[in-house]
Amino acid sequence: MGRAPGTDQYTANALRQRVAGEPEFDARLEELIAYLYGTGTDTKNGSFSIYAIPGEKTNVPNWLLGSGFYSAQLSGILGLPFSFAGHFAPGNMIEAIKLYRDYFRPSQFLEEHYVLLAVQVVAADEKQEAQRLATSMYQKFLLLTRGQLSPILPPVDNMDKLWNDNERRAVEEQLFTSIIGDPAGVKQQLHELIEKTDADEIMAHTEIFDHNARLRSYEILAQAH
C-alpha cells in the first residue's frame, strides 16, 4: 500500500481520487488492518460495525510501499514489512531503509524488520545487447521528465540523439541503481546491491520492449540468484 494514487494526476482527477495526506493515510491504514485482522470497524456513532466479507480475519499481509521517508518510518512504527521503490527513487534508498530499521518495533505482524527492494533489471546474453534493450526504459523516463506518457518504446542504438545533457542526468538520477548487463555482470551487480542494502527480498521490474527478450532477462536473473 502506498499514498500515491497509482497513476498520473489527470487520470486521478478523472477518477475523483487524490494523494492522501498523512493523517488520512494513517487512519485508512488502521481501518484496513482492522478489516483484515480484527472484527470490524465501528461507525462514528458507534451504533453498528462494518465488516469485510470475505476479507475479515484472513490476515492478508500488509506491506507499505514508499519512495521516501514517511512510509519507511510508519512501517517501522507499526511493525510492518517495508517495500522501497528503488526502481524509480534510488536517491532515498539507503536513508529510507535505515530509517525503517531504526524505527522498527516488533508487532503481531513481524518479529524482525523485513525489507523488499524494487529495482530495474535488464539482462541479456551480451552486455552490449542489455545496454541497447535498456534504452526502452531510458526513453520512458525521458518522456516522464518532459511530462509525456507513452507505452514502452522499441530500443534505440543511440540515446544521445534523443536527450540533452540535463535530461540525461535527470534520467540517470532516477535509474542509477538499475542492474543492466550480461549474466556475470547482473550477478555481480545484484550481489553488490544486496550487500549494500542488506535487503531481504528483491523485486525485479523489467521494461523491455520485446517479450522474448524480457523472458530471457528473467531467466538470466533467476540463474544469477
PDB file of C-alpha atoms in Angstrom:
ATOM      1  CA  MET A   1       0.000   0.000   0.000  1.00  0.00           C
ATOM      2  CA  GLY A   2       1.193   3.463  -0.816  1.00  0.00           C
ATOM      3  CA  ARG A   3      -0.044   7.026  -0.667  1.00  0.00           C
ATOM      4  CA  ALA A   4       0.250   7.741  -4.378  1.00  0.00           C
ATOM      5  CA  PRO A   5      -2.943   7.304  -6.468  1.00  0.00           C
ATOM      6  CA  GLY A   6      -1.189   4.865  -8.812  1.00  0.00           C
ATOM      7  CA  THR A   7      -1.491   6.952 -11.962  1.00  0.00           C
ATOM      8  CA  ASP A   8      -0.887  10.426 -13.346  1.00  0.00           C
ATOM      9  CA  GLN A   9      -2.663  13.427 -11.823  1.00  0.00           C
ATOM     10  CA  TYR A  10      -5.029  13.847 -14.755  1.00  0.00           C
ATOM     11  CA  THR A  11      -6.319  10.259 -14.514  1.00  0.00           C
ATOM     12  CA  ALA A  12      -6.517  10.523 -10.740  1.00  0.00           C
ATOM     13  CA  ASN A  13      -8.634  13.672 -11.053  1.00  0.00           C
ATOM     14  CA  ALA A  14     -10.897  11.949 -13.560  1.00  0.00           C
ATOM     15  CA  LEU A  15     -11.425   9.150 -11.060  1.00  0.00           C
ATOM     16  CA  ARG A  16     -12.024  11.734  -8.310  1.00  0.00           C
ATOM     17  CA  GLN A  17      -9.016  10.429  -6.423  1.00  0.00           C
ATOM     18  CA  ARG A  18      -6.187  12.329  -4.834  1.00  0.00           C
ATOM     19  CA  VAL A  19      -2.984  11.659  -2.965  1.00  0.00           C
ATOM     20  CA  ALA A  20      -3.950  11.030   0.619  1.00  0.00           C
ATOM     21  CA  GLY A  21      -2.482  13.309   3.266  1.00  0.00           C
ATOM     22  CA  GLU A  22      -0.522  11.745   6.093  1.00  0.00           C
ATOM     23  CA  PRO A  23      -3.223  11.844   8.834  1.00  0.00           C
ATOM     24  CA  GLU A  24      -5.809  10.496   6.398  1.00  0.00           C
ATOM     25  CA  PHE A  25      -3.453   7.762   5.234  1.00  0.00           C
ATOM     26  CA  ASP A  26      -2.741   6.673   8.805  1.00  0.00           C
ATOM     27  CA  ALA A  27      -6.464   6.399   9.523  1.00  0.00           C
ATOM     28  CA  ARG A  28      -7.213   4.450   6.356  1.00  0.00           C
ATOM     29  CA  LEU A  29      -4.343   2.078   7.036  1.00  0.00           C
ATOM     30  CA  GLU A  30      -5.571   1.365  10.557  1.00  0.00           C
ATOM     31  CA  GLU A  31      -9.070   0.831   9.187  1.00  0.00           C
ATOM     32  CA  LEU A  32      -7.856  -1.660   6.585  1.00  0.00           C
ATOM     33  CA  ILE A  33      -5.849  -3.601   9.157  1.00  0.00           C
ATOM     34  CA  ALA A  34      -8.939  -3.736  11.363  1.00  0.00           C
ATOM     35  CA  TYR A  35     -10.947  -5.207   8.491  1.00  0.00           C
ATOM     36  CA  LEU A  36      -8.376  -7.900   7.695  1.00  0.00           C
ATOM     37  CA  TYR A  37      -7.193  -8.781  11.202  1.00  0.00           C
ATOM     38  CA  GLY A  38      -9.959  -7.664  13.525  1.00  0.00           C
ATOM     39  CA  THR A  39     -13.705  -7.936  13.879  1.00  0.00           C
ATOM     40  CA  GLY A  40     -14.908  -4.855  12.080  1.00  0.00           C
ATOM     41  CA  THR A  41     -14.854  -1.101  12.259  1.00  0.00           C
ATOM     42  CA  ASP A  42     -17.239   0.939  14.364  1.00  0.00           C
ATOM     43  CA  THR A  43     -19.075   3.786  12.710  1.00  0.00           C
ATOM     44  CA  LYS A  44     -18.816   7.272  14.137  1.00  0.00           C
ATOM     45  CA  ASN A  45     -21.987   6.966  16.157  1.00  0.00           C
ATOM     46  CA  GLY A  46     -20.964   3.554  17.451  1.00  0.00           C
ATOM     47  CA  SER A  47     -24.364   2.024  16.743  1.00  0.00           C
ATOM     48  CA  PHE A  48     -23.064  -0.757  14.500  1.00  0.00           C
ATOM     49  CA  SER A  49     -19.887  -2.114  12.950  1.00  0.00           C
ATOM     50  CA  ILE A  50     -18.801  -2.627   9.346  1.00  0.00           C
ATOM     51  CA  TYR A  51     -17.342  -5.993   8.445  1.00  0.00           C
ATOM     52  CA  ALA A  52     -15.209  -7.023   5.460  1.00  0.00           C
ATOM     53  CA  ILE A  53     -16.619 -10.203   3.938  1.00  0.00           C
ATOM     54  CA  PRO A  54     -14.814 -12.418   2.930  1.00  0.00           C
ATOM     55  CA  GLY A  55     -11.696 -10.482   3.979  1.00  0.00           C
ATOM     56  CA  GLU A  56     -12.289 -10.494   7.724  1.00  0.00           C
ATOM     57  CA  LYS A  57      -9.635 -12.387   9.721  1.00  0.00           C
ATOM     58  CA  THR A  58      -7.880 -13.561   6.551  1.00  0.00           C
ATOM     59  CA  ASN A  59      -4.684 -11.993   7.929  1.00  0.00           C
ATOM     60  CA  VAL A  60      -3.618 -10.825   4.474  1.00  0.00           C
ATOM     61  CA  PRO A  61      -0.066  -9.467   4.836  1.00  0.00           C
ATOM     62  CA  ASN A  62       0.050  -5.682   4.874  1.00  0.00           C
ATOM     63  CA  TRP A  63       3.080  -4.059   3.263  1.00  0.00           C
ATOM     64  CA  LEU A  64       3.836  -0.369   2.960  1.00  0.00           C
ATOM     65  CA  LEU A  65       5.405   0.804  -0.281  1.00  0.00           C
ATOM     66  CA  GLY A  66       7.385   4.011  -0.259  1.00  0.00           C
ATOM     67  CA  SER A  67       9.862   6.065  -2.232  1.00  0.00           C
ATOM     68  CA  GLY A  68      10.697   8.391   0.659  1.00  0.00           C
ATOM     69  CA  PHE A  69      10.841   8.528   4.417  1.00  0.00           C
ATOM     70  CA  TYR A  70       7.267   8.817   5.689  1.00  0.00           C
ATOM     71  CA  SER A  71       6.179   5.270   4.783  1.00  0.00           C
ATOM     72  CA  ALA A  72       9.548   3.912   5.933  1.00  0.00           C
ATOM     73  CA  GLN A  73       9.083   5.386   9.385  1.00  0.00           C
ATOM     74  CA  LEU A  74       5.420   4.386   9.616  1.00  0.00           C
ATOM     75  CA  SER A  75       6.227   0.808   8.545  1.00  0.00           C
ATOM     76  CA  GLY A  76       8.766   0.565  11.331  1.00  0.00           C
ATOM     77  CA  ILE A  77       6.498   2.026  13.993  1.00  0.00           C
ATOM     78  CA  LEU A  78       3.668  -0.363  13.062  1.00  0.00           C
ATOM     79  CA  GLY A  79       5.974  -3.358  12.689  1.00  0.00           C
ATOM     80  CA  LEU A  80       5.047  -3.953   9.046  1.00  0.00           C
ATOM     81  CA  PRO A  81       7.244  -5.182   6.199  1.00  0.00           C
ATOM     82  CA  PHE A  82       8.518  -2.335   4.026  1.00  0.00           C
ATOM     83  CA  SER A  83       8.933  -2.234   0.253  1.00  0.00           C
ATOM     84  CA  PHE A  84      11.126   0.525  -1.138  1.00  0.00           C
ATOM     85  CA  ALA A  85      10.555   1.813  -4.686  1.00  0.00           C
ATOM     86  CA  GLY A  86      14.177   1.754  -5.748  1.00  0.00           C
ATOM     87  CA  HIS A  87      13.154   1.269  -9.369  1.00  0.00           C
ATOM     88  CA  PHE A  88      12.434   5.000  -9.668  1.00  0.00           C
ATOM     89  CA  ALA A  89      13.636   6.727  -6.458  1.00  0.00           C
ATOM     90  CA  PRO A  90      17.048   5.259  -5.624  1.00  0.00           C
ATOM     91  CA  GLY A  91      18.332   8.512  -4.154  1.00  0.00           C
ATOM     92  CA  ASN A  92      16.368   7.909  -0.959  1.00  0.00           C
ATOM     93  CA  MET A  93      17.073   4.180  -0.778  1.00  0.00           C
ATOM     94  CA  ILE A  94      19.798   3.887   1.857  1.00  0.00           C
ATOM     95  CA  GLU A  95      18.393   6.503   4.219  1.00  0.00           C
ATOM     96  CA  ALA A  96      14.810   5.198   3.951  1.00  0.00           C
ATOM     97  CA  ILE A  97      15.827   1.602   4.677  1.00  0.00           C
ATOM     98  CA  LYS A  98      17.935   2.725   7.634  1.00  0.00           C
ATOM     99  CA  LEU A  99      15.057   4.835   8.955  1.00  0.00           C
ATOM    100  CA  TYR A 100      12.692   1.872   8.711  1.00  0.00           C
ATOM    101  CA  ARG A 101      15.051  -0.382  10.649  1.00  0.00           C
ATOM    102  CA  ASP A 102      15.772   2.289  13.261  1.00  0.00           C
ATOM    103  CA  TYR A 103      12.059   2.805  13.948  1.00  0.00           C
ATOM    104  CA  PHE A 104      11.052  -0.847  13.727  1.00  0.00           C
ATOM    105  CA  ARG A 105       9.066  -2.252  16.629  1.00  0.00           C
ATOM    106  CA  PRO A 106       8.154  -5.968  16.834  1.00  0.00           C
ATOM    107  CA  SER A 107       4.436  -6.483  16.266  1.00  0.00           C
ATOM    108  CA  GLN A 108       1.782  -9.112  15.654  1.00  0.00           C
ATOM    109  CA  PHE A 109       2.884  -8.996  12.010  1.00  0.00           C
ATOM    110  CA  LEU A 110       6.665  -9.273  12.318  1.00  0.00           C
ATOM    111  CA  GLU A 111       9.221 -10.024  14.991  1.00  0.00           C
ATOM    112  CA  GLU A 112      12.076  -8.581  12.942  1.00  0.00           C
ATOM    113  CA  HIS A 113      12.218  -5.951  10.225  1.00  0.00           C
ATOM    114  CA  TYR A 114      11.864  -7.102   6.617  1.00  0.00           C
ATOM    115  CA  VAL A 115      12.838  -5.092   3.535  1.00  0.00           C
ATOM    116  CA  LEU A 116      11.837  -5.700  -0.060  1.00  0.00           C
ATOM    117  CA  LEU A 117      13.755  -3.613  -2.588  1.00  0.00           C
ATOM    118  CA  ALA A 118      12.329  -2.985  -6.062  1.00  0.00           C
ATOM    119  CA  VAL A 119      14.931  -2.376  -8.783  1.00  0.00           C
ATOM    120  CA  GLN A 120      15.094  -2.121 -12.547  1.00  0.00           C
ATOM    121  CA  VAL A 121      16.756  -5.152 -14.146  1.00  0.00           C
ATOM    122  CA  VAL A 122      17.691  -5.553 -17.816  1.00  0.00           C
ATOM    123  CA  ALA A 123      19.715  -8.672 -18.612  1.00  0.00           C
ATOM    124  CA  ALA A 124      20.836 -10.205 -21.897  1.00  0.00           C
ATOM    125  CA  ASP A 125      23.407 -12.735 -23.044  1.00  0.00           C
ATOM    126  CA  GLU A 126      25.707  -9.929 -24.158  1.00  0.00           C
ATOM    127  CA  LYS A 127      26.431  -6.723 -22.233  1.00  0.00           C
ATOM    128  CA  GLN A 128      26.061  -4.533 -25.319  1.00  0.00           C
ATOM    129  CA  GLU A 129      22.644  -6.010 -26.075  1.00  0.00           C
ATOM    130  CA  ALA A 130      21.498  -5.435 -22.496  1.00  0.00           C
ATOM    131  CA  GLN A 131      22.519  -1.792 -22.763  1.00  0.00           C
ATOM    132  CA  ARG A 132      20.598  -1.468 -26.033  1.00  0.00           C
ATOM    133  CA  LEU A 133      17.476  -3.086 -24.539  1.00  0.00           C
ATOM    134  CA  ALA A 134      17.681  -0.701 -21.584  1.00  0.00           C
ATOM    135  CA  THR A 135      17.104   2.277 -23.891  1.00  0.00           C
ATOM    136  CA  SER A 136      13.386   1.457 -23.823  1.00  0.00           C
ATOM    137  CA  MET A 137      13.467   2.142 -20.085  1.00  0.00           C
ATOM    138  CA  TYR A 138      15.514   5.312 -20.609  1.00  0.00           C
ATOM    139  CA  GLN A 139      13.023   6.588 -23.165  1.00  0.00           C
ATOM    140  CA  LYS A 140      10.139   6.082 -20.759  1.00  0.00           C
ATOM    141  CA  PHE A 141      11.792   8.104 -18.014  1.00  0.00           C
ATOM    142  CA  LEU A 142      12.950  10.724 -20.505  1.00  0.00           C
ATOM    143  CA  LEU A 143       9.358  11.289 -21.610  1.00  0.00           C
ATOM    144  CA  LEU A 144       8.225  11.417 -17.984  1.00  0.00           C
ATOM    145  CA  THR A 145      10.693  14.241 -17.323  1.00  0.00           C
ATOM    146  CA  ARG A 146       9.000  16.067 -20.211  1.00  0.00           C
ATOM    147  CA  GLY A 147       5.548  15.410 -18.788  1.00  0.00           C
ATOM    148  CA  GLN A 148       4.655  12.934 -21.527  1.00  0.00           C
ATOM    149  CA  LEU A 149       3.180   9.465 -21.139  1.00  0.00           C
ATOM    150  CA  SER A 150       3.881   6.691 -23.616  1.00  0.00           C
ATOM    151  CA  PRO A 151       3.683   2.923 -23.990  1.00  0.00           C
ATOM    152  CA  ILE A 152       7.047   1.198 -23.821  1.00  0.00           C
ATOM    153  CA  LEU A 153       9.027   2.030 -26.965  1.00  0.00           C
ATOM    154  CA  PRO A 154      11.417  -0.063 -29.064  1.00  0.00           C
ATOM    155  CA  PRO A 155      15.110   0.213 -28.134  1.00  0.00           C
ATOM    156  CA  VAL A 156      17.404   2.583 -29.999  1.00  0.00           C
ATOM    157  CA  ASP A 157      21.096   2.460 -30.801  1.00  0.00           C
ATOM    158  CA  ASN A 158      21.939   5.929 -29.507  1.00  0.00           C
ATOM    159  CA  MET A 159      20.138   7.825 -26.739  1.00  0.00           C
ATOM    160  CA  ASP A 160      22.282  10.915 -27.338  1.00  0.00           C
ATOM    161  CA  LYS A 161      20.081  11.720 -30.299  1.00  0.00           C
ATOM    162  CA  LEU A 162      17.018  11.850 -28.036  1.00  0.00           C
ATOM    163  CA  TRP A 163      18.093  13.686 -24.873  1.00  0.00           C
ATOM    164  CA  ASN A 164      20.202  16.651 -23.894  1.00  0.00           C
ATOM    165  CA  ASP A 165      22.758  16.648 -21.066  1.00  0.00           C
ATOM    166  CA  ASN A 166      20.307  17.883 -18.418  1.00  0.00           C
ATOM    167  CA  GLU A 167      17.717  15.287 -19.386  1.00  0.00           C
ATOM    168  CA  ARG A 168      20.342  12.554 -19.369  1.00  0.00           C
ATOM    169  CA  ARG A 169      21.429  13.492 -15.845  1.00  0.00           C
ATOM    170  CA  ALA A 170      17.810  13.606 -14.646  1.00  0.00           C
ATOM    171  CA  VAL A 171      17.100  10.120 -16.018  1.00  0.00           C
ATOM    172  CA  GLU A 172      20.331   8.691 -14.637  1.00  0.00           C
ATOM    173  CA  GLU A 173      19.498  10.047 -11.171  1.00  0.00           C
ATOM    174  CA  GLN A 174      16.268   8.042 -11.211  1.00  0.00           C
ATOM    175  CA  LEU A 175      17.863   4.888 -12.539  1.00  0.00           C
ATOM    176  CA  PHE A 176      21.385   4.731 -11.095  1.00  0.00           C
ATOM    177  CA  THR A 177      20.678   1.526  -9.147  1.00  0.00           C
ATOM    178  CA  SER A 178      19.435  -0.274 -12.273  1.00  0.00           C
ATOM    179  CA  ILE A 179      21.034  -3.651 -12.901  1.00  0.00           C
ATOM    180  CA  ILE A 180      21.993  -3.893 -16.571  1.00  0.00           C
ATOM    181  CA  GLY A 181      24.337  -6.406 -18.148  1.00  0.00           C
ATOM    182  CA  ASP A 182      25.228  -9.928 -19.185  1.00  0.00           C
ATOM    183  CA  PRO A 183      24.817 -12.911 -16.822  1.00  0.00           C
ATOM    184  CA  ALA A 184      28.106 -12.340 -14.998  1.00  0.00           C
ATOM    185  CA  GLY A 185      27.538  -8.602 -14.719  1.00  0.00           C
ATOM    186  CA  VAL A 186      23.969  -8.995 -13.470  1.00  0.00           C
ATOM    187  CA  LYS A 187      25.042 -11.487 -10.823  1.00  0.00           C
ATOM    188  CA  GLN A 188      27.801  -9.189  -9.587  1.00  0.00           C
ATOM    189  CA  GLN A 189      25.570  -6.088  -9.530  1.00  0.00           C
ATOM    190  CA  LEU A 190      22.773  -7.972  -7.784  1.00  0.00           C
ATOM    191  CA  HIS A 191      25.065  -9.252  -5.049  1.00  0.00           C
ATOM    192  CA  GLU A 192      26.628  -5.809  -4.598  1.00  0.00           C
ATOM    193  CA  LEU A 193      23.177  -4.255  -4.183  1.00  0.00           C
ATOM    194  CA  ILE A 194      22.129  -6.848  -1.610  1.00  0.00           C
ATOM    195  CA  GLU A 195      25.387  -6.394   0.264  1.00  0.00           C
ATOM    196  CA  LYS A 196      24.949  -2.616   0.245  1.00  0.00           C
ATOM    197  CA  THR A 197      21.326  -2.627   1.441  1.00  0.00           C
ATOM    198  CA  ASP A 198      21.048  -5.961   3.270  1.00  0.00           C
ATOM    199  CA  ALA A 199      17.646  -6.327   1.582  1.00  0.00           C
ATOM    200  CA  ASP A 200      15.708  -9.475   2.459  1.00  0.00           C
ATOM    201  CA  GLU A 201      13.987  -9.676  -0.909  1.00  0.00           C
ATOM    202  CA  ILE A 202      14.403  -8.204  -4.405  1.00  0.00           C
ATOM    203  CA  MET A 203      11.563  -7.342  -6.760  1.00  0.00           C
ATOM    204  CA  ALA A 204      12.759  -7.002 -10.346  1.00  0.00           C
ATOM    205  CA  HIS A 205      10.982  -4.563 -12.618  1.00  0.00           C
ATOM    206  CA  THR A 206      11.923  -5.157 -16.252  1.00  0.00           C
ATOM    207  CA  GLU A 207      10.867  -2.823 -19.042  1.00  0.00           C
ATOM    208  CA  ILE A 208      11.963  -4.496 -22.265  1.00  0.00           C
ATOM    209  CA  PHE A 209      10.041  -3.946 -25.491  1.00  0.00           C
ATOM    210  CA  ASP A 210      10.413  -7.448 -26.959  1.00  0.00           C
ATOM    211  CA  HIS A 211       8.531 -10.092 -24.979  1.00  0.00           C
ATOM    212  CA  ASN A 212      11.009 -12.909 -25.654  1.00  0.00           C
ATOM    213  CA  ALA A 213      13.923 -10.695 -24.654  1.00  0.00           C
ATOM    214  CA  ARG A 214      12.078  -9.852 -21.449  1.00  0.00           C
ATOM    215  CA  LEU A 215      11.575 -13.535 -20.660  1.00  0.00           C
ATOM    216  CA  ARG A 216      15.259 -14.159 -21.311  1.00  0.00           C
ATOM    217  CA  SER A 217      16.134 -11.332 -18.931  1.00  0.00           C
ATOM    218  CA  TYR A 218      14.162 -13.012 -16.154  1.00  0.00           C
ATOM    219  CA  GLU A 219      15.843 -16.355 -16.907  1.00  0.00           C
ATOM    220  CA  ILE A 220      19.262 -14.751 -16.534  1.00  0.00           C
ATOM    221  CA  LEU A 221      18.198 -13.078 -13.303  1.00  0.00           C
ATOM    222  CA  ALA A 222      16.923 -16.377 -11.907  1.00  0.00           C
ATOM    223  CA  GLN A 223      20.232 -18.037 -12.730  1.00  0.00           C
ATOM    224  CA  ALA A 224      22.128 -15.177 -11.097  1.00  0.00           C
ATOM    225  CA  HIS A 225      20.080 -15.633  -7.929  1.00  0.00           C
TER     226      HIS A 225
END
